[in-house]
Short mmCIF file of C-alpha atoms in Angstrom, two decimals:
data_model
loop_
_atom_site.label_atom_id
_atom_site.label_comp_id
_atom_site.label_asym_id
_atom_site.label_seq_id
_atom_site.Cartn_x
_atom_site.Cartn_y
_atom_site.Cartn_z
CA MET U 1 21.57 5.97 25.88
CA HIS U 2 19.08 7.92 23.56
CA THR U 3 16.36 4.73 22.80
CA PRO U 4 15.57 5.56 19.29
CA THR U 5 11.85 6.82 18.80
CA ILE U 6 10.13 6.45 15.21
CA GLY U 7 6.61 7.35 14.57
CA PHE U 8 4.62 5.91 11.71
CA ILE U 9 1.39 6.53 10.67
CA TYR U 10 0.03 3.70 9.60
CA PRO U 11 -3.66 3.24 7.30
CA ASP U 12 -6.65 1.23 9.17
CA HIS U 13 -5.41 -2.71 10.43
CA ALA U 14 -3.92 -4.85 8.33
CA ALA U 15 -0.17 -5.23 9.17
CA GLU U 16 0.71 -3.42 11.60
CA ASP U 17 2.03 -6.41 13.92
CA ASP U 18 5.27 -6.06 11.54
CA TYR U 19 6.77 -2.93 13.89
CA PRO U 20 6.95 -4.30 17.14
CA ARG U 21 7.86 -7.30 15.59
CA ALA U 22 10.93 -5.26 14.47
CA ALA U 23 11.23 -2.97 17.43
CA ALA U 24 11.99 -5.98 19.07
CA LEU U 25 14.84 -7.26 16.91
CA LEU U 26 15.69 -3.13 16.69
CA GLY U 27 16.05 -2.33 20.22
CA ALA U 28 13.69 0.83 19.58
CA GLU U 29 10.81 2.07 20.13
CA LEU U 30 8.09 2.26 16.33
CA PRO U 31 4.80 3.41 18.26
CA VAL U 32 2.79 3.22 15.43
CA ALA U 33 -0.80 6.03 15.29
CA HIS U 34 -3.73 4.80 12.71
CA ILE U 35 -5.75 7.47 10.53
CA TYR U 36 -8.44 5.74 8.48
CA GLY U 37 -10.34 5.62 5.35
CA THR U 38 -12.11 4.03 2.25
CA ASP U 39 -10.15 0.26 3.07
CA LEU U 40 -10.13 0.66 -1.18
CA HIS U 41 -6.79 0.30 -3.55
CA ALA U 42 -8.40 3.41 -5.71
CA VAL U 43 -6.77 6.90 -6.47
CA PRO U 44 -9.67 8.62 -5.15
CA GLU U 45 -9.16 6.93 -2.35
CA LEU U 46 -5.45 7.08 -2.04
CA LEU U 47 -6.08 10.11 -2.24
CA ASP U 48 -7.62 11.18 0.78
CA LEU U 49 -5.77 8.84 2.56
CA GLY U 50 -2.62 11.04 2.59
CA SER U 51 -4.51 14.36 2.40
CA PRO U 52 -2.35 16.69 4.93
CA GLU U 53 -5.22 16.94 7.25
CA LYS U 54 -5.19 13.06 8.24
CA LEU U 55 -1.81 13.44 8.68
CA ARG U 56 -1.54 16.07 10.91
CA HIS U 57 -3.99 14.11 12.73
CA GLY U 58 -1.75 11.33 12.50
CA ALA U 59 1.36 13.50 13.62
CA SER U 60 -0.85 14.11 16.59
CA LEU U 61 -1.60 11.05 17.72
CA LEU U 62 2.22 11.18 17.61
CA ALA U 63 3.67 13.71 19.49
CA ALA U 64 3.31 11.92 23.21
CA ALA U 65 5.97 9.34 22.18
CA GLU U 66 8.19 12.55 21.00
CA PRO U 67 9.82 10.90 18.09
CA ASP U 68 13.10 11.58 16.82
CA ALA U 69 11.11 11.55 12.72
CA VAL U 70 7.63 10.20 11.70
CA VAL U 71 7.17 7.96 8.58
CA TRP U 72 4.18 7.75 6.27
CA ALA U 73 3.07 4.36 6.46
CA CYS U 74 1.88 3.63 3.34
CA THR U 75 3.63 3.28 -0.33
CA SER U 76 -0.11 3.42 -2.51
CA GLY U 77 -1.41 6.53 -0.29
CA SER U 78 1.81 8.45 -1.07
CA PHE U 79 3.34 7.87 -4.46
CA VAL U 80 0.05 8.00 -6.11
CA TYR U 81 0.35 11.56 -5.83
CA GLY U 82 3.09 11.27 -7.82
CA PRO U 83 6.78 12.16 -6.82
CA GLU U 84 6.09 16.20 -6.97
CA GLY U 85 3.06 15.59 -4.72
CA ALA U 86 5.15 13.05 -2.68
CA ARG U 87 7.82 16.06 -1.82
CA GLY U 88 4.64 18.34 -1.15
CA GLN U 89 3.19 15.41 1.31
CA VAL U 90 5.87 14.80 3.32
CA GLY U 91 6.74 18.34 3.62
CA SER U 92 3.69 18.89 5.04
CA LEU U 93 3.77 15.73 7.65
CA ALA U 94 7.46 17.17 8.43
CA GLU U 95 6.01 20.95 9.02
CA ALA U 96 3.40 19.56 11.41
CA ALA U 97 4.85 16.90 13.78
CA GLY U 98 8.36 18.92 14.21
CA VAL U 99 10.29 16.61 12.92
CA PRO U 100 12.34 14.73 9.82
CA ALA U 101 9.70 13.04 8.55
CA SER U 102 9.16 10.71 5.02
CA SER U 103 7.10 8.16 3.28
CA THR U 104 6.81 4.56 2.23
CA SER U 105 7.76 5.15 -1.62
CA PHE U 106 10.66 6.94 -0.54
CA ALA U 107 11.48 4.99 1.50
CA PHE U 108 11.81 1.98 -1.31
CA VAL U 109 13.66 4.78 -3.36
CA GLU U 110 16.15 5.03 -0.09
CA ALA U 111 16.71 1.77 0.55
CA ALA U 112 17.38 0.91 -3.40
CA ARG U 113 19.62 3.26 -3.40
CA ALA U 114 21.66 2.81 0.24
CA LEU U 115 21.87 -1.40 -1.79
CA GLY U 116 23.21 0.12 -4.29
CA VAL U 117 20.43 -1.16 -7.22
CA ARG U 118 19.39 -0.25 -10.10
CA ARG U 119 17.46 -2.54 -11.76
CA VAL U 120 13.70 -4.01 -10.13
CA ALA U 121 11.58 -5.99 -9.75
CA VAL U 122 8.60 -4.84 -8.98
CA VAL U 123 5.34 -7.59 -7.28
CA ALA U 124 2.70 -5.72 -6.39
CA SER U 125 -0.69 -6.69 -4.55
CA TYR U 126 -2.07 -3.25 -5.61
CA PRO U 127 -4.86 -3.14 -8.89
CA GLU U 128 -2.12 -2.16 -12.17
CA GLU U 129 -3.65 0.96 -12.40
CA VAL U 130 -2.21 1.24 -9.09
CA ALA U 131 0.81 -0.95 -9.58
CA ARG U 132 1.86 1.31 -12.81
CA LEU U 133 1.94 4.83 -10.65
CA PHE U 134 4.32 2.85 -8.46
CA VAL U 135 6.26 2.39 -11.75
CA ASP U 136 6.51 5.53 -12.47
CA PHE U 137 7.53 6.88 -8.71
CA LEU U 138 10.39 4.64 -8.97
CA ALA U 139 11.27 5.29 -12.32
CA ASP U 140 11.43 9.56 -11.68
CA ALA U 141 14.08 8.72 -8.62
CA GLY U 142 15.56 7.00 -11.07
CA ILE U 143 15.33 2.99 -10.88
CA GLU U 144 14.13 1.10 -13.85
CA VAL U 145 11.05 -1.59 -13.16
CA VAL U 146 12.43 -4.51 -15.69
CA SER U 147 9.70 -6.53 -14.71
CA MET U 148 5.60 -5.67 -12.98
CA SER U 149 3.39 -7.83 -11.65
CA SER U 150 -0.16 -7.24 -9.94
CA ALA U 151 -2.29 -9.01 -7.99
CA GLY U 152 -5.65 -6.53 -8.05
CA ILE U 153 -6.19 -7.65 -4.63
CA ASP U 154 -8.47 -4.40 -3.83
CA THR U 155 -8.73 -4.16 -0.75
CA ALA U 156 -5.51 -3.39 1.75
CA ALA U 157 -7.26 -5.93 4.49
CA GLU U 158 -7.34 -8.66 2.25
CA VAL U 159 -3.56 -8.02 1.38
CA GLY U 160 -3.50 -8.06 5.51
CA THR U 161 -4.21 -11.61 5.20
CA LEU U 162 -2.26 -13.74 2.67
CA THR U 163 0.24 -16.15 4.41
CA PRO U 164 3.36 -16.34 4.77
CA ASP U 165 2.99 -19.27 1.62
CA GLN U 166 1.85 -16.79 -0.26
CA VAL U 167 3.93 -13.52 -0.04
CA LEU U 168 6.65 -16.25 -0.91
CA THR U 169 4.48 -17.60 -4.20
CA LEU U 170 4.16 -14.59 -4.51
CA ALA U 171 7.44 -12.95 -5.06
CA VAL U 172 9.15 -16.14 -6.59
CA THR U 173 6.84 -16.51 -9.14
CA ASN U 174 7.18 -12.71 -10.18
CA ASP U 175 10.54 -11.89 -9.86
CA HIS U 176 13.00 -11.15 -13.12
CA PRO U 177 16.10 -12.23 -13.46
CA ASP U 178 17.19 -9.17 -14.90
CA ALA U 179 16.58 -7.21 -11.39
CA GLN U 180 18.82 -6.74 -9.01
CA ALA U 181 16.57 -5.96 -6.53
CA LEU U 182 12.90 -7.07 -5.52
CA LEU U 183 10.28 -4.50 -4.46
CA ILE U 184 6.81 -5.41 -3.05
CA PRO U 185 4.94 -2.61 -1.88
CA ASP U 186 2.42 -2.71 0.11
CA THR U 187 2.31 -1.90 4.48
CA ALA U 188 -0.81 -4.21 4.29
CA MET U 189 1.08 -7.13 3.86
CA HIS U 190 2.51 -9.24 5.97
CA THR U 191 5.85 -9.44 4.89
CA LEU U 192 8.87 -9.15 8.00
CA GLU U 193 8.74 -12.84 9.26
CA VAL U 194 8.79 -14.59 5.83
CA LEU U 195 12.11 -11.62 4.24
CA PRO U 196 15.15 -14.59 5.45
CA LYS U 197 12.91 -16.48 3.57
CA LEU U 198 12.31 -14.68 0.23
CA GLU U 199 16.03 -13.68 0.18
CA ALA U 200 17.39 -17.19 -0.12
CA ALA U 201 14.47 -18.41 -2.44
CA LEU U 202 15.60 -15.66 -5.32
CA GLY U 203 19.09 -15.39 -4.09
CA LYS U 204 18.47 -11.24 -3.60
CA PRO U 205 17.38 -8.55 -2.06
CA VAL U 206 13.87 -8.08 -1.35
CA LEU U 207 12.10 -4.40 -0.37
CA THR U 208 9.06 -4.79 1.46
CA ALA U 209 7.26 -1.63 2.70
CA ASN U 210 6.99 -2.48 6.31
CA GLN U 211 10.58 -2.92 6.31
CA VAL U 212 11.85 -0.02 4.44
CA THR U 213 9.31 2.27 6.12
CA ILE U 214 10.96 1.64 9.26
CA TRP U 215 14.42 1.81 7.99
CA GLU U 216 14.05 5.05 6.08
CA GLY U 217 12.83 6.48 10.15
CA LEU U 218 15.71 4.66 11.33
CA ARG U 219 17.47 6.29 8.41
CA LEU U 220 16.21 9.85 9.63
CA ALA U 221 16.70 9.92 12.97
CA GLY U 222 20.41 9.42 12.49
CA VAL U 223 20.23 5.66 13.47
CA THR U 224 21.74 2.16 11.92
CA THR U 225 20.99 -1.53 13.48
CA VAL U 226 22.18 -4.02 11.79
CA ALA U 227 19.35 -6.85 12.24
CA ALA U 228 20.27 -9.72 9.37
CA GLU U 229 16.76 -11.26 9.98
CA LEU U 230 15.47 -7.58 8.85
CA GLY U 231 16.91 -8.79 5.46
CA ALA U 232 20.21 -7.48 2.87
CA LEU U 233 18.76 -4.41 3.71
CA PHE U 234 19.71 -4.11 7.32
CA ALA U 235 22.82 -6.87 7.49
CA GLU U 236 25.85 -5.73 7.59
CA ARG U 237 27.77 -5.19 3.88
CA SER U 238 31.07 -4.99 2.80
CA ARG U 239 30.15 -4.16 -0.64
CA HIS U 240 27.18 -2.79 -3.23
CA VAL U 241 25.38 -4.99 -5.88
CA ASP U 242 27.17 -4.43 -8.96
CA HIS U 243 25.51 -1.98 -10.78
#
């Protein structure tokens, strides 16, 4: 039986240990290749981080794993390009990798659609200027952001040090009653460990960057895997969220 292999291009180092955690739960191979840039949540640096040259390099690092799909595991390094630019970004990545490709920004859109979610709250670690671009990206896909909070954290490395309790507090204090789901968009944040607590506390689906990135890679490879520990997105569902 073929074990699905999904390759991830991950910027620098922060919360990449979410991937082996998920691999163990899902019975999949989830190799991670690292690319490097200035560790700053600012638009010029993020545009450089997601450049075609760097993503081609990431794809070349994953080639030996023979992945079924490849995902650019960075939300801000994809949505800063805008919807059209982000589409071109994953198109170039697919061409370089020779397999279907996506990015975390599109993973959020596809995950929300899979859950039937149209109205969301966004809890962003980024500075507000960057977080607003994610709101615009979601709006282009028909997803209404009913509230957006910005923690104003400048670097991914700092985000990676947030504890499960700090992540839980960020989520609970910045949810909105009109939101059908809560979105936490930074792949630098450790979230897989705390997902069950987040959803239990909020009583709604929570979509986090590393969670949706992994789900999107499996979706591209045509794989459906149930793992309740990874939240509503990976749970068996008999109904969608009411619109």
